[in-house]
Short mmCIF file of C-alpha atoms in Angstrom, two decimals:
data_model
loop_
_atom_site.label_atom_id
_atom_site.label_comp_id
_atom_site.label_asym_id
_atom_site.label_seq_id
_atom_site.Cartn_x
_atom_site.Cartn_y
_atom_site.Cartn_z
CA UNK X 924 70.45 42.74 -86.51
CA UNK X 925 72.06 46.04 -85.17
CA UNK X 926 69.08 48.54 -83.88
CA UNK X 927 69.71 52.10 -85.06
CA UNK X 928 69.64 55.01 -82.68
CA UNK X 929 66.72 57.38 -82.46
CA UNK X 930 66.38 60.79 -81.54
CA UNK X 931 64.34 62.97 -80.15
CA UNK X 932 63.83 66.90 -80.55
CA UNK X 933 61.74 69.02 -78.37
CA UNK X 934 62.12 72.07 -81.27
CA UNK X 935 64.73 73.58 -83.05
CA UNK X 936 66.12 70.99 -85.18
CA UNK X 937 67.88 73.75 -87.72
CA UNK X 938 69.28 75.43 -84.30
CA UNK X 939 72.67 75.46 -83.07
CA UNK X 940 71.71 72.74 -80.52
CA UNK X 941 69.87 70.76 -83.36
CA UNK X 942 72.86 70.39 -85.31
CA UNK X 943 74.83 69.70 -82.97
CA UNK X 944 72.44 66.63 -82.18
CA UNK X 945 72.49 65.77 -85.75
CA UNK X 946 76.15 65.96 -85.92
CA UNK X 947 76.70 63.38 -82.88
CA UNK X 948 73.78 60.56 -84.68
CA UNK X 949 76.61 61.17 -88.15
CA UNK X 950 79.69 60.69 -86.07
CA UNK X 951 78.06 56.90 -85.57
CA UNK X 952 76.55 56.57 -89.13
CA UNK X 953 78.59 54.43 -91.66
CA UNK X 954 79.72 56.00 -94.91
CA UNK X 955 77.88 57.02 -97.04
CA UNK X 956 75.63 59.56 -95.08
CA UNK X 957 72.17 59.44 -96.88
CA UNK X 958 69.24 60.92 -95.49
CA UNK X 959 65.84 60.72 -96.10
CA UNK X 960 63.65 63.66 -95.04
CA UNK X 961 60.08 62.60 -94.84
CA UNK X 962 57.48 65.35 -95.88
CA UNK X 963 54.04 63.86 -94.04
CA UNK X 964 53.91 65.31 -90.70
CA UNK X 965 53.39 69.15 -92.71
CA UNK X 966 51.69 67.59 -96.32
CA UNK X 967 48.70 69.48 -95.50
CA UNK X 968 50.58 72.88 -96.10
CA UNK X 969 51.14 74.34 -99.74
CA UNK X 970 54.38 74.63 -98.62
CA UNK X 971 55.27 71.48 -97.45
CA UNK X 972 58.30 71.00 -99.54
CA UNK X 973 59.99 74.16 -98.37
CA UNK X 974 59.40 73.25 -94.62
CA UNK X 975 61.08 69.78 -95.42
CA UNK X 976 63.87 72.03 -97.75
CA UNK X 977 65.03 74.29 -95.21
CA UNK X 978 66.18 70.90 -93.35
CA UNK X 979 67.60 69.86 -96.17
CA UNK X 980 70.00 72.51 -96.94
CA UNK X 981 70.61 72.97 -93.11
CA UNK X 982 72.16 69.47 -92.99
CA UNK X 983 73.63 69.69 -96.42
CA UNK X 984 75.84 72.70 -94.39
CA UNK X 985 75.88 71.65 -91.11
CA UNK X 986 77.45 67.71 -91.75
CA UNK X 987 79.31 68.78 -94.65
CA UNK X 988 82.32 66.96 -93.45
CA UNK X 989 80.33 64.13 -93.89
CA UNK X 990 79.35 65.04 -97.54
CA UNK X 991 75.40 63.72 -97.37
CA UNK X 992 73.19 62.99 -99.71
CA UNK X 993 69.64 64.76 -98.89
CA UNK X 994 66.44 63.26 -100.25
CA UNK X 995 63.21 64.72 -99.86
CA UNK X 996 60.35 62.11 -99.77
CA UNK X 997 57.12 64.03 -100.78
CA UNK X 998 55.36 61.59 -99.20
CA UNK X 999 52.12 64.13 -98.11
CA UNK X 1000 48.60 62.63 -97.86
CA UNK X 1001 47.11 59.15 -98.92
CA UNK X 1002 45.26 58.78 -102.50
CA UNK X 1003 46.93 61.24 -104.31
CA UNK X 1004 50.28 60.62 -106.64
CA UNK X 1005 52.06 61.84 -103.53
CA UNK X 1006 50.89 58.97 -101.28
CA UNK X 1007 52.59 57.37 -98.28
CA UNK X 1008 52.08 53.59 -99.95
CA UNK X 1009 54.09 55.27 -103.71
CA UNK X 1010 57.00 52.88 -103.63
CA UNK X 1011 58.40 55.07 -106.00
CA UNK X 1012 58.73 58.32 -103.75
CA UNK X 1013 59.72 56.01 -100.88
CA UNK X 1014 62.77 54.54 -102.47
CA UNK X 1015 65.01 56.73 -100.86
CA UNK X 1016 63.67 55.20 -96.99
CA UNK X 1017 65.17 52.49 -98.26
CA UNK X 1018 68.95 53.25 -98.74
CA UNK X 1019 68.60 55.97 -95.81
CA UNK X 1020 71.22 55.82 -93.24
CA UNK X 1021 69.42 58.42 -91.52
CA UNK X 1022 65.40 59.48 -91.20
CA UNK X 1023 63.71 62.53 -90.24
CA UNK X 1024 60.35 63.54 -89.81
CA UNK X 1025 59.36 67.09 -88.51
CA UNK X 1026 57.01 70.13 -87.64
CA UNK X 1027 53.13 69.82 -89.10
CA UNK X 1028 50.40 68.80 -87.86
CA UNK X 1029 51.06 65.39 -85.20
CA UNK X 1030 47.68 64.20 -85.58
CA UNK X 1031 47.55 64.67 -89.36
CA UNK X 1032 51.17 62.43 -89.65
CA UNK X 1033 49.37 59.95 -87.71
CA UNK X 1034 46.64 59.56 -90.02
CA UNK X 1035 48.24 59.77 -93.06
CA UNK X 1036 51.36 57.32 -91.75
CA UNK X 1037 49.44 54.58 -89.97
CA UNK X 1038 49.59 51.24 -91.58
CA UNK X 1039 51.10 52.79 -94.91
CA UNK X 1040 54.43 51.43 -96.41
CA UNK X 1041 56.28 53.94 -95.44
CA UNK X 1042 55.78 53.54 -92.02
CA UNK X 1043 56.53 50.15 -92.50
CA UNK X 1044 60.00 50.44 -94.78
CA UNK X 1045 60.75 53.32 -91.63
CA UNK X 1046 60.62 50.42 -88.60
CA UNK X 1047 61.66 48.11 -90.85
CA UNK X 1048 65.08 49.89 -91.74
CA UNK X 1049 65.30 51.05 -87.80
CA UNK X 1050 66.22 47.53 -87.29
CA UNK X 1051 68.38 47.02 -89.77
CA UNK X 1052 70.42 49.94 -88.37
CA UNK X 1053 69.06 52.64 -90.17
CA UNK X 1054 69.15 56.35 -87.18
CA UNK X 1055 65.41 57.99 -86.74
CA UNK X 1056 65.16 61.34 -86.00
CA UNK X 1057 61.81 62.83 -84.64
CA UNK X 1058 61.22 66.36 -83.97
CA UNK X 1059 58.00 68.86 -82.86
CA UNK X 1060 54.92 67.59 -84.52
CA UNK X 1061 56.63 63.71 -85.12
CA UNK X 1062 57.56 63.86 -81.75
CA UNK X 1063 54.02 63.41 -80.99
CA UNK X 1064 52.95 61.37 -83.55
CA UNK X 1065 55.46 58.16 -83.15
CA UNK X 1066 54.34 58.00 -79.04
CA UNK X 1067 51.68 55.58 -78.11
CA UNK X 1068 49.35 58.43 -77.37
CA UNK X 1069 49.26 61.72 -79.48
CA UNK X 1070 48.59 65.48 -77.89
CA UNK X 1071 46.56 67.38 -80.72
CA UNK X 1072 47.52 70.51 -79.99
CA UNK X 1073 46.26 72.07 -83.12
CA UNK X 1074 42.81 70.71 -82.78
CA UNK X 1075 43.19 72.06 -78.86
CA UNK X 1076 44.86 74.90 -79.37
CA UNK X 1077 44.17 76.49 -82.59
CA UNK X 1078 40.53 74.81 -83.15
CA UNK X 1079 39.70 75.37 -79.73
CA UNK X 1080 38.20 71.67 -79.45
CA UNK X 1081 37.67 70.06 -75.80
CA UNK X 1082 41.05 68.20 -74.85
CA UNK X 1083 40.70 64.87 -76.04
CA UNK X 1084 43.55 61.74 -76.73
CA UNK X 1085 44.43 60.48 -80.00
CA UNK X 1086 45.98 56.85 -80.68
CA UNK X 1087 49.55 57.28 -82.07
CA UNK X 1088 51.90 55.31 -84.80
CA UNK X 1089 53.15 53.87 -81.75
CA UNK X 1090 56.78 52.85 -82.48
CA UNK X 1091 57.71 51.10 -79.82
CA UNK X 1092 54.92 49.02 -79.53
CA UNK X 1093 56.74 46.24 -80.62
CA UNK X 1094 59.47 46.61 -78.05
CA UNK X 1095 56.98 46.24 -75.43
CA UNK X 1096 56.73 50.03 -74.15
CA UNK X 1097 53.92 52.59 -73.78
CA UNK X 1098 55.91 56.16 -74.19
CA UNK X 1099 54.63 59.01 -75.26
CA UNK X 1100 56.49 62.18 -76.51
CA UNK X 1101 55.73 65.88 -75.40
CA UNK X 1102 58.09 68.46 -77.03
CA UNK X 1103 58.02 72.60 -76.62
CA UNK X 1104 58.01 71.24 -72.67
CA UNK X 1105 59.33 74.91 -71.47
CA UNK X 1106 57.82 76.99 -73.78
CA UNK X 1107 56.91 80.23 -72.65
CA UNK X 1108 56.00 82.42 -75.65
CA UNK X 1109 52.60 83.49 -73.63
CA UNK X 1110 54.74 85.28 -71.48
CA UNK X 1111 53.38 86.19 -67.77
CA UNK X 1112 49.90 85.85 -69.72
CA UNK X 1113 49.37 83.17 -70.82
CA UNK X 1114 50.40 79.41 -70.01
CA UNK X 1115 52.22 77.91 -73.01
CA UNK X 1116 53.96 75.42 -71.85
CA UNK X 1117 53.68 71.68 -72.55
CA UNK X 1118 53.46 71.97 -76.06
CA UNK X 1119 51.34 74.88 -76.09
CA UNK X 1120 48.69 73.46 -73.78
CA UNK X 1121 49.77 75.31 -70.04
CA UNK X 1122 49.73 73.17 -67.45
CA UNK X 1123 46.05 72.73 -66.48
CA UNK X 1124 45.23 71.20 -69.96
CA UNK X 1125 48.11 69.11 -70.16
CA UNK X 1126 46.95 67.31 -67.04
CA UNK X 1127 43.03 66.70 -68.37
CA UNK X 1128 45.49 65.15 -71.12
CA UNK X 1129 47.44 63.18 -68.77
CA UNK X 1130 44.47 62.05 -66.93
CA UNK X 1131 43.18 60.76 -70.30
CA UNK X 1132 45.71 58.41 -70.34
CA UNK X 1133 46.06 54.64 -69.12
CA UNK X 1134 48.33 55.26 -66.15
CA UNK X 1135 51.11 52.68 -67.76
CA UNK X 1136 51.91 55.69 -70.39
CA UNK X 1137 55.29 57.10 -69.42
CA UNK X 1138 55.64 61.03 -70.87
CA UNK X 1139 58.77 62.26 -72.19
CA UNK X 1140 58.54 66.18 -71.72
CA UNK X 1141 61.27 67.37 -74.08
CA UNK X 1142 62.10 71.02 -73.61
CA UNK X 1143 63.10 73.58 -76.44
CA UNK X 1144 66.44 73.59 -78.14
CA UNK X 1145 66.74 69.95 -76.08
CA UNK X 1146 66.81 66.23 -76.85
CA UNK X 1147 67.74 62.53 -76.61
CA UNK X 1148 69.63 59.85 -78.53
CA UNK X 1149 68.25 56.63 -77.56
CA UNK X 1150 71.14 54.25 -78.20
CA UNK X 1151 69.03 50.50 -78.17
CA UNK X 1152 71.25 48.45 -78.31
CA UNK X 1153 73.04 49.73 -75.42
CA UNK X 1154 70.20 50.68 -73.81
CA UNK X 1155 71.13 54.35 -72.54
CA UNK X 1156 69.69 57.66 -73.24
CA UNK X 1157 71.75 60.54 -73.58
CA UNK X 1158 70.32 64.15 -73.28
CA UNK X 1159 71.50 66.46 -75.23
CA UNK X 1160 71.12 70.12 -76.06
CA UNK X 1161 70.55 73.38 -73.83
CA UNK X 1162 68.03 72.40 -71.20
CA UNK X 1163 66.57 69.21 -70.12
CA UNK X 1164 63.89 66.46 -70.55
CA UNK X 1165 61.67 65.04 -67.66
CA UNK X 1166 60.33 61.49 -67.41
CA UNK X 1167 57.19 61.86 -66.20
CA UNK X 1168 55.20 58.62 -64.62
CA UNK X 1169 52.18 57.69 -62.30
CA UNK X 1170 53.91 58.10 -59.20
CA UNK X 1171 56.89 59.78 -60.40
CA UNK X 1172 58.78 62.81 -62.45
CA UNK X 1173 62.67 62.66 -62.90
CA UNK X 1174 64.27 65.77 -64.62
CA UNK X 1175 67.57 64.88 -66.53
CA UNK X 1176 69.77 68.19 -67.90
CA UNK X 1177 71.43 67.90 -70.49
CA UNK X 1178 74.55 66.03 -70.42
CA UNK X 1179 73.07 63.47 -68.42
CA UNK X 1180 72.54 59.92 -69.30
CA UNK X 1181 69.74 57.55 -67.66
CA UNK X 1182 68.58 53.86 -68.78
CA UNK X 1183 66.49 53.06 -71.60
CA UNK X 1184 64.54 51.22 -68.72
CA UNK X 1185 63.24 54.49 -67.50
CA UNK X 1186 60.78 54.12 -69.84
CA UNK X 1187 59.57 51.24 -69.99
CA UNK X 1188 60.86 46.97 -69.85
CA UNK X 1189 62.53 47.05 -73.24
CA UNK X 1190 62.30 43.98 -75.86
CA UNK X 1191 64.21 43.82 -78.58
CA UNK X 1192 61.24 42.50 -81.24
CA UNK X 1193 61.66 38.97 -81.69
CA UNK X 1194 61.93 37.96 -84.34
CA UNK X 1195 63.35 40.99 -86.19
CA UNK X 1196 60.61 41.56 -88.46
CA UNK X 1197 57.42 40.98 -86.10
CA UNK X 1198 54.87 43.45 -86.46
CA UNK X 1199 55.59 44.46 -90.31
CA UNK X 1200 54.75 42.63 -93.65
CA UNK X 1201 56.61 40.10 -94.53
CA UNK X 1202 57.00 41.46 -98.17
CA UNK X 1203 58.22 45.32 -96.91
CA UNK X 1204 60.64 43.37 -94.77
CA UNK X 1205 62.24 41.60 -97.69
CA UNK X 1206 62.02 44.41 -99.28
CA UNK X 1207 64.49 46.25 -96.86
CA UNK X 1208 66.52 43.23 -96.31
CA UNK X 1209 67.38 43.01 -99.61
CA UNK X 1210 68.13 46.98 -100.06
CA UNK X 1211 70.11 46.50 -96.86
CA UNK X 1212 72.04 43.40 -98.68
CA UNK X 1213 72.67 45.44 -101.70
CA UNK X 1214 74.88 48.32 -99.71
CA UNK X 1215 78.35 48.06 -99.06
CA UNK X 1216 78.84 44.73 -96.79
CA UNK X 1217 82.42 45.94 -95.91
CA UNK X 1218 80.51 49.22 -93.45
CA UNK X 1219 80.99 48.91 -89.70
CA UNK X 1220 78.14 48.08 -87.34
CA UNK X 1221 77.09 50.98 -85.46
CA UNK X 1222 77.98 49.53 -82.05
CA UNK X 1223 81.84 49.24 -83.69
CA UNK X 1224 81.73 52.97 -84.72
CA UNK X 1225 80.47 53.84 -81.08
CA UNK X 1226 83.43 51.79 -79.50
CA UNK X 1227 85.64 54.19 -82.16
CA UNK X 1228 84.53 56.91 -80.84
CA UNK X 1229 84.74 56.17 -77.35
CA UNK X 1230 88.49 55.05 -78.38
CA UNK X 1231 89.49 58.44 -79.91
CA UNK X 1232 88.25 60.02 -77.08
CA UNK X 1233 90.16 58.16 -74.31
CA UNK X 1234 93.33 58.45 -76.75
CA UNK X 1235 93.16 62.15 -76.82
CA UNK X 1236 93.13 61.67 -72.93
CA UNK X 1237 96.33 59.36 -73.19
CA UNK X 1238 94.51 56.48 -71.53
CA UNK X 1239 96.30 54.31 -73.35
CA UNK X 1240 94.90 50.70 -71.01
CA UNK X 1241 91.12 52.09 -71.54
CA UNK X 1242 92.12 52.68 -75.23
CA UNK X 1243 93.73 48.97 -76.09
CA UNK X 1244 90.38 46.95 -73.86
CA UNK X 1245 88.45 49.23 -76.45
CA UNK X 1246 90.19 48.19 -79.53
CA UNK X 1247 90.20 44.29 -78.03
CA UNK X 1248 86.30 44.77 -77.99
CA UNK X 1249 86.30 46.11 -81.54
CA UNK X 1250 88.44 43.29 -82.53
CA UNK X 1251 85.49 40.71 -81.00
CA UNK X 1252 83.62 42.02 -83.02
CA UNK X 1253 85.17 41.36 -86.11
CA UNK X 1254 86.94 44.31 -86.70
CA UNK X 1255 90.31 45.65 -86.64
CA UNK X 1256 91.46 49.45 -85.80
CA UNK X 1257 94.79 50.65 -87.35
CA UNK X 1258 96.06 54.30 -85.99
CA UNK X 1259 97.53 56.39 -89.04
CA UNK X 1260 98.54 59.79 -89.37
CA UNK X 1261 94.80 60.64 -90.32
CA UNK X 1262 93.42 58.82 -87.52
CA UNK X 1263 91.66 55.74 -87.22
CA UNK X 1264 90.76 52.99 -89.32
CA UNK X 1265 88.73 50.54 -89.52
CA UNK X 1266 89.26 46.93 -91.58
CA UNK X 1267 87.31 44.24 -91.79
CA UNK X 1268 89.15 41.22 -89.88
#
């Protein structure tokens, strides 16, 4: 099984940065692009299917080129006809080839998420390749520990921890996710950044913390891809993100890359489906099954990409060792007039 990449936004995921993220995650998504914008994290809001719309129609213009097909999955709070466990709203998770959650509430996506199927049928198509992207509020919510910052900051309750959907739990990793890093809308006034919380709350946070959890402070208008199966983390965007540990903090600006080690010893879950039901994972094997069988792997369409870049820089050695590797693989690249192609060997 091919692990999908998964990407993280510190804020501005309809922002010139933002798309440019989003366009990077398409460039290694097989035809057809479908994805699946999950409502939750903001289903406590009347107007929770205009936050998840304006994504929509962002991406529907932004990867045009790549003529998507947007779902919205109104999956917003449990017992109600709009429930996370509806297979019928959650069909769409399931032919996805990309899936995004969003701004809300972090806490409230954790509660409404947490042992539903459509957290499930979301890890579940993550290894079958599907790309996750996570931004503000989900951020939060998919690290091992969650910041509450509306509870803190709006509420005005004492800083407290809250458990997390904890995605890579499985992988054998305690991360947790702090976006808004740099945020400085308080001005000289007033502390705002870590997510709102200034500096002297976010450490009563930290402290709150086993002292295995490994922070990811991801700054505005700034990200990562997490490619797993190469294990590498690219940053991305117009600022940085800092790895912040017990006895450590490493800032990396964007266009740096470090290891996917940095955050932990990384296992790839074994086997495949541990952790989810085995029903959800048939489920998604058989949805998986049922899509074209002739699409590229996404570790061939990231050796493509590397090609066509090292071709436009006439390294034409680097070039043919790529297309060997591609061939390995089972796949074979022909060079036309409209560029590369890929066949099925």
């Amino acid at each position: 099984m091919t692990l999908g990449h998964i990407a993280f936004l510190g804020s501005g995921e309809t922002s010139l940065a933002g798309g440019r993220i989003f366009e990077n995650l398409a460039r290694l998504i097989p035809h057809p692009l479908r994805v699946a914008i999950l409502e939750t994290p903001a289903g406590f809001e009347l107007n929770a299917s205009l936050v998840a719309g304006r994504v929509g129609e962002f991406l529907k213009t932004r990867l045009q080129n790549y003529k998507p097909t947007i779902d919205l999955v109104p999956a917003r709070k449990q017992g109600t006809e709009f429930s996370p466990d509806n297979l019928e709203i959650l069909k769409p998770l399931l032919q996805a080839s990309m899936i995004f959650m969003g701004p809300g509430s972090p806490s409230y996506g954790v509660r409404q998420l947490q042992g539903t199927l459509a957290w499930d049928i979301i890890r579940a198509r993550h290894r079958l390749g599907a790309t996750l992207v996570f931004a503000s509020a989900a951020t939060i919510s998919v690290g091992k520990w969650v910041l509450p910052v509306y509870e803190i900051y709006k509420v005005g309750e004492d800083v407290h921890v809250k458990d997390g959907l904890n995605l890579f739990a499985d992988f054998g990793m305690h991360v947790s996710f702090v976006p808004h890093w740099n945020n400085a809308e308080g001005g000289v006034d007033l502390d705002t950044s870590r997510c709102f919380m200034g500096m002297e709350r976010f450490e009563q946070w930290r402290k709150l913390t086993p002292k295995e959890n490994i922070i990811v402070g991801l700054d505005e208008h700034s990200g990562i891809i997490m490619n797993c199966e190469r294990g590498v983390c690219d940053v991305h965007g117009v600022s940085s993100v800092t790895v912040l540990k017990s006895d450590s903090a490493e800032m990396y600006a964007s266009g740096a890359s470090f290891s996917l080690s940095e955050l932990g010893n990384c296992t790839r879950p074994e086997p495949p489906d541990k952790g989810i039901p085995p029903e959800v994972w048939k489920m998604a094997l058989d949805a998986n099954n049922a899509t074209d069988d002739e699409t590229p792997p996404q570790e061939v369409l990231y050796l493509l990409e590397q090609r066509k870049q090292v071709r436009a820089d006439k390294n034409f050695t680097e070039s043919d060792r790529l297309r060997d590797e591609i061939s390995a693989l089972g796949w074979t690249v022909k060079d036309t007039k409209e560029g590369q192609q890929l066949v099925k060997s």
